[in-house]
mmCIF file of C-alpha atoms in Angstrom:
data_model
loop_
_atom_site.group_PDB
_atom_site.id
_atom_site.type_symbol
_atom_site.label_atom_id
_atom_site.label_comp_id
_atom_site.label_asym_id
_atom_site.label_seq_id
_atom_site.Cartn_x
_atom_site.Cartn_y
_atom_site.Cartn_z
ATOM 1 C CA MET F 1293 10.436 21.103 -0.724
ATOM 2 C CA SER F 1294 7.254 22.220 -2.395
ATOM 3 C CA SER F 1295 4.703 24.008 -0.261
ATOM 4 C CA SER F 1296 1.174 22.851 -0.911
ATOM 5 C CA ALA F 1297 -0.325 25.295 1.600
ATOM 6 C CA GLY F 1298 -0.458 28.263 -0.735
ATOM 7 C CA LYS F 1299 -1.936 26.682 -3.864
ATOM 8 C CA PRO F 1300 -5.470 25.468 -4.471
ATOM 9 C CA LYS F 1301 -5.739 21.741 -5.083
ATOM 10 C CA GLY F 1302 -6.011 20.606 -8.682
ATOM 11 C CA SER F 1303 -5.074 23.904 -10.381
ATOM 12 C CA LYS F 1304 -1.881 25.160 -11.939
ATOM 13 C CA LEU F 1305 0.095 27.978 -10.438
ATOM 14 C CA SER F 1306 0.619 31.176 -12.421
ATOM 15 C CA ARG F 1307 4.200 32.103 -13.260
ATOM 16 C CA GLU F 1308 4.315 34.759 -10.505
ATOM 17 C CA ASP F 1309 2.941 32.438 -7.845
ATOM 18 C CA TYR F 1310 5.409 29.704 -8.840
ATOM 19 C CA LYS F 1311 8.286 32.181 -8.636
ATOM 20 C CA LYS F 1312 7.122 33.329 -5.168
ATOM 21 C CA LEU F 1313 7.017 29.726 -3.960
ATOM 22 C CA LYS F 1314 10.501 29.025 -5.327
ATOM 23 C CA ASP F 1315 11.903 32.185 -3.736
ATOM 24 C CA LEU F 1316 10.319 31.303 -0.406
ATOM 25 C CA GLU F 1317 11.719 27.771 -0.653
ATOM 26 C CA GLU F 1318 15.229 29.121 -1.318
ATOM 27 C CA ALA F 1319 14.892 31.605 1.534
ATOM 28 C CA ARG F 1320 13.927 28.786 3.872
ATOM 29 C CA LYS F 1321 16.961 26.772 2.759
ATOM 30 C CA ALA F 1322 19.191 29.779 3.289
ATOM 31 C CA GLY F 1323 17.720 30.337 6.736
ATOM 32 C CA THR F 1324 16.385 33.852 6.096
ATOM 33 C CA ALA F 1325 12.732 32.725 6.211
ATOM 34 C CA PRO F 1326 11.171 30.672 9.050
ATOM 35 C CA ALA F 1327 10.798 26.948 8.386
ATOM 36 C CA GLU F 1328 7.397 25.599 7.347
ATOM 37 C CA LEU F 1329 5.355 24.079 10.203
ATOM 38 C CA ASP F 1330 3.413 20.838 10.003
ATOM 39 C CA ALA F 1331 -0.011 20.164 11.507
ATOM 40 C CA GLU F 1332 1.474 19.470 14.948
ATOM 41 C CA GLY F 1333 3.511 22.657 14.986
ATOM 42 C CA ASN F 1334 6.895 20.980 14.300
ATOM 43 C CA ALA F 1335 9.322 22.683 11.933
ATOM 44 C CA ILE F 1336 9.848 20.865 8.643
ATOM 45 C CA ASN F 1337 13.479 20.713 7.536
ATOM 46 C CA PRO F 1338 13.695 22.587 4.188
ATOM 47 C CA HIS F 1339 16.564 20.374 2.998
ATOM 48 C CA ILE F 1340 14.395 17.247 2.887
ATOM 49 C CA PRO F 1341 13.870 16.292 -0.786
ATOM 50 C CA GLN F 1342 10.393 16.733 -2.205
ATOM 51 C CA PHE F 1343 9.927 13.020 -2.998
ATOM 52 C CA MET F 1344 10.353 12.219 0.719
ATOM 53 C CA SER F 1345 8.344 15.113 2.140
ATOM 54 C CA LYS F 1346 5.387 14.884 -0.205
ATOM 55 C CA ALA F 1347 2.751 12.355 0.818
ATOM 56 C CA PRO F 1348 1.487 9.847 -1.786
ATOM 57 C CA TRP F 1349 -1.910 10.564 -3.278
ATOM 58 C CA TYR F 1350 -3.663 7.911 -1.232
ATOM 59 C CA MET F 1351 -2.330 9.339 2.083
ATOM 60 C CA ASP F 1352 -2.387 13.040 1.278
ATOM 61 C CA THR F 1353 -4.203 15.134 3.896
ATOM 62 C CA GLY F 1354 -3.669 18.442 2.142
ATOM 63 C CA GLN F 1355 -1.529 19.773 4.982
ATOM 64 C CA PRO F 1356 2.244 19.890 4.953
ATOM 65 C CA GLY F 1357 3.947 17.396 7.212
ATOM 66 C CA LEU F 1358 5.899 14.195 7.519
ATOM 67 C CA GLN F 1359 3.170 12.088 9.162
ATOM 68 C CA HIS F 1360 3.181 9.697 6.210
ATOM 69 C CA GLN F 1361 6.804 8.837 7.029
ATOM 70 C CA ARG F 1362 6.102 7.858 10.649
ATOM 71 C CA LYS F 1363 5.108 4.407 11.808
ATOM 72 C CA ARG F 1364 1.375 4.062 12.483
ATOM 73 C CA ALA F 1365 0.169 2.861 15.839
ATOM 74 C CA THR F 1366 -1.587 -0.488 15.852
ATOM 75 C CA SER F 1367 -4.559 -1.383 17.940
ATOM 76 C CA PRO F 1368 -3.616 -3.090 21.265
ATOM 77 C CA GLY F 1369 -5.614 -6.255 20.505
ATOM 78 C CA SER F 1370 -3.846 -7.123 17.239
ATOM 79 C CA SER F 1371 -0.144 -7.792 16.939
ATOM 80 C CA GLY F 1372 -0.152 -7.560 13.127
ATOM 81 C CA TRP F 1373 0.738 -11.231 12.675
ATOM 82 C CA TYR F 1374 -1.493 -14.032 11.544
ATOM 83 C CA ALA F 1375 -1.284 -17.792 11.738
ATOM 84 C CA ARG F 1376 0.476 -18.838 8.553
ATOM 85 C CA GLY F 1377 -0.345 -22.157 6.940
ATOM 86 C CA GLN F 1378 -3.691 -22.418 8.713
ATOM 87 C CA THR F 1379 -6.809 -23.188 6.694
ATOM 88 C CA ALA F 1380 -9.562 -20.590 6.687
ATOM 89 C CA GLY F 1381 -12.265 -23.039 7.618
ATOM 90 C CA ALA F 1382 -13.431 -26.623 7.259
ATOM 91 C CA ALA F 1383 -12.801 -28.156 3.899
ATOM 92 C CA GLY F 1384 -15.556 -29.728 1.833
ATOM 93 C CA LYS F 1385 -16.639 -33.286 2.581
ATOM 94 C CA LYS F 1386 -17.205 -34.425 -0.979
ATOM 95 C CA TYR F 1387 -16.206 -33.422 -4.506
ATOM 96 C CA VAL F 1388 -18.136 -30.548 -5.992
ATOM 97 C CA ARG F 1389 -18.736 -30.384 -9.720
ATOM 98 C CA GLY F 1390 -16.464 -27.799 -11.373
ATOM 99 C CA ALA F 1391 -13.714 -28.107 -8.737
ATOM 100 C CA CYS F 1392 -10.148 -29.291 -9.320
ATOM 101 C CA GLU F 1393 -10.117 -32.992 -10.200
ATOM 102 C CA ASN F 1394 -6.753 -33.478 -8.525
ATOM 103 C CA CYS F 1395 -7.153 -31.901 -5.070
ATOM 104 C CA GLY F 1396 -10.848 -31.011 -4.993
ATOM 105 C CA ALA F 1397 -10.354 -27.282 -4.336
ATOM 106 C CA THR F 1398 -12.992 -25.001 -5.797
ATOM 107 C CA THR F 1399 -10.469 -22.145 -6.182
ATOM 108 C CA HIS F 1400 -8.899 -23.464 -9.340
ATOM 109 C CA LYS F 1401 -9.169 -26.026 -12.143
ATOM 110 C CA THR F 1402 -7.033 -29.108 -12.708
ATOM 111 C CA LYS F 1403 -4.668 -27.382 -15.133
ATOM 112 C CA GLN F 1404 -3.799 -24.680 -12.579
ATOM 113 C CA CYS F 1405 -3.313 -27.089 -9.641
ATOM 114 C CA VAL F 1406 0.078 -26.741 -7.948
ATOM 115 C CA GLU F 1407 -0.126 -29.992 -5.963
ATOM 116 C CA ARG F 1408 1.585 -33.035 -7.363
ATOM 117 C CA PRO F 1409 -0.755 -35.142 -9.523
ATOM 118 C CA ARG F 1410 -2.454 -37.857 -7.477
ATOM 119 C CA LYS F 1411 -2.685 -41.412 -8.726
ATOM 120 C CA ARG F 1412 -6.467 -41.201 -8.244
ATOM 121 C CA GLY F 1413 -7.695 -37.651 -7.788
ATOM 122 C CA ALA F 1414 -10.190 -36.171 -5.392
ATOM 123 C CA ARG F 1415 -12.876 -36.408 -8.042
ATOM 124 C CA TRP F 1416 -12.789 -40.190 -7.961
ATOM 125 C CA THR F 1417 -11.833 -40.932 -4.327
ATOM 126 C CA GLY F 1418 -13.472 -38.049 -2.442
ATOM 127 C CA GLU F 1419 -10.573 -38.084 0.041
ATOM 128 C CA GLU F 1420 -8.443 -35.151 1.271
ATOM 129 C CA ILE F 1421 -10.540 -32.448 -0.368
ATOM 130 C CA ARG F 1422 -8.744 -29.139 0.103
#
């Protein structure tokens, strides 16, 4: 496990500093040096591989720890699910120029439409505009 506590962010380590970090890491694995502590004061297992213990760049706090591996708490009002298959709002009432000629949706053109081709499209009937 690589310790990010001793090195400045965005700079390379010198050969001596790198060797010190590697020796410290091996001493922790052997049990002769105390384990590294995370932000909460919990000991970090030195046998955890670096790819698991290192936080991704978008979650990195700069402190050692395994918080990025733990499940995040959700707010009590939201369950995390949403109503699938529901429309976002009311559909249009009549055909809009530039919309799909088949279903009437303004999100795509006729060539990209995934609905089955209608006998008479929304452009001509004005019915069931999506």
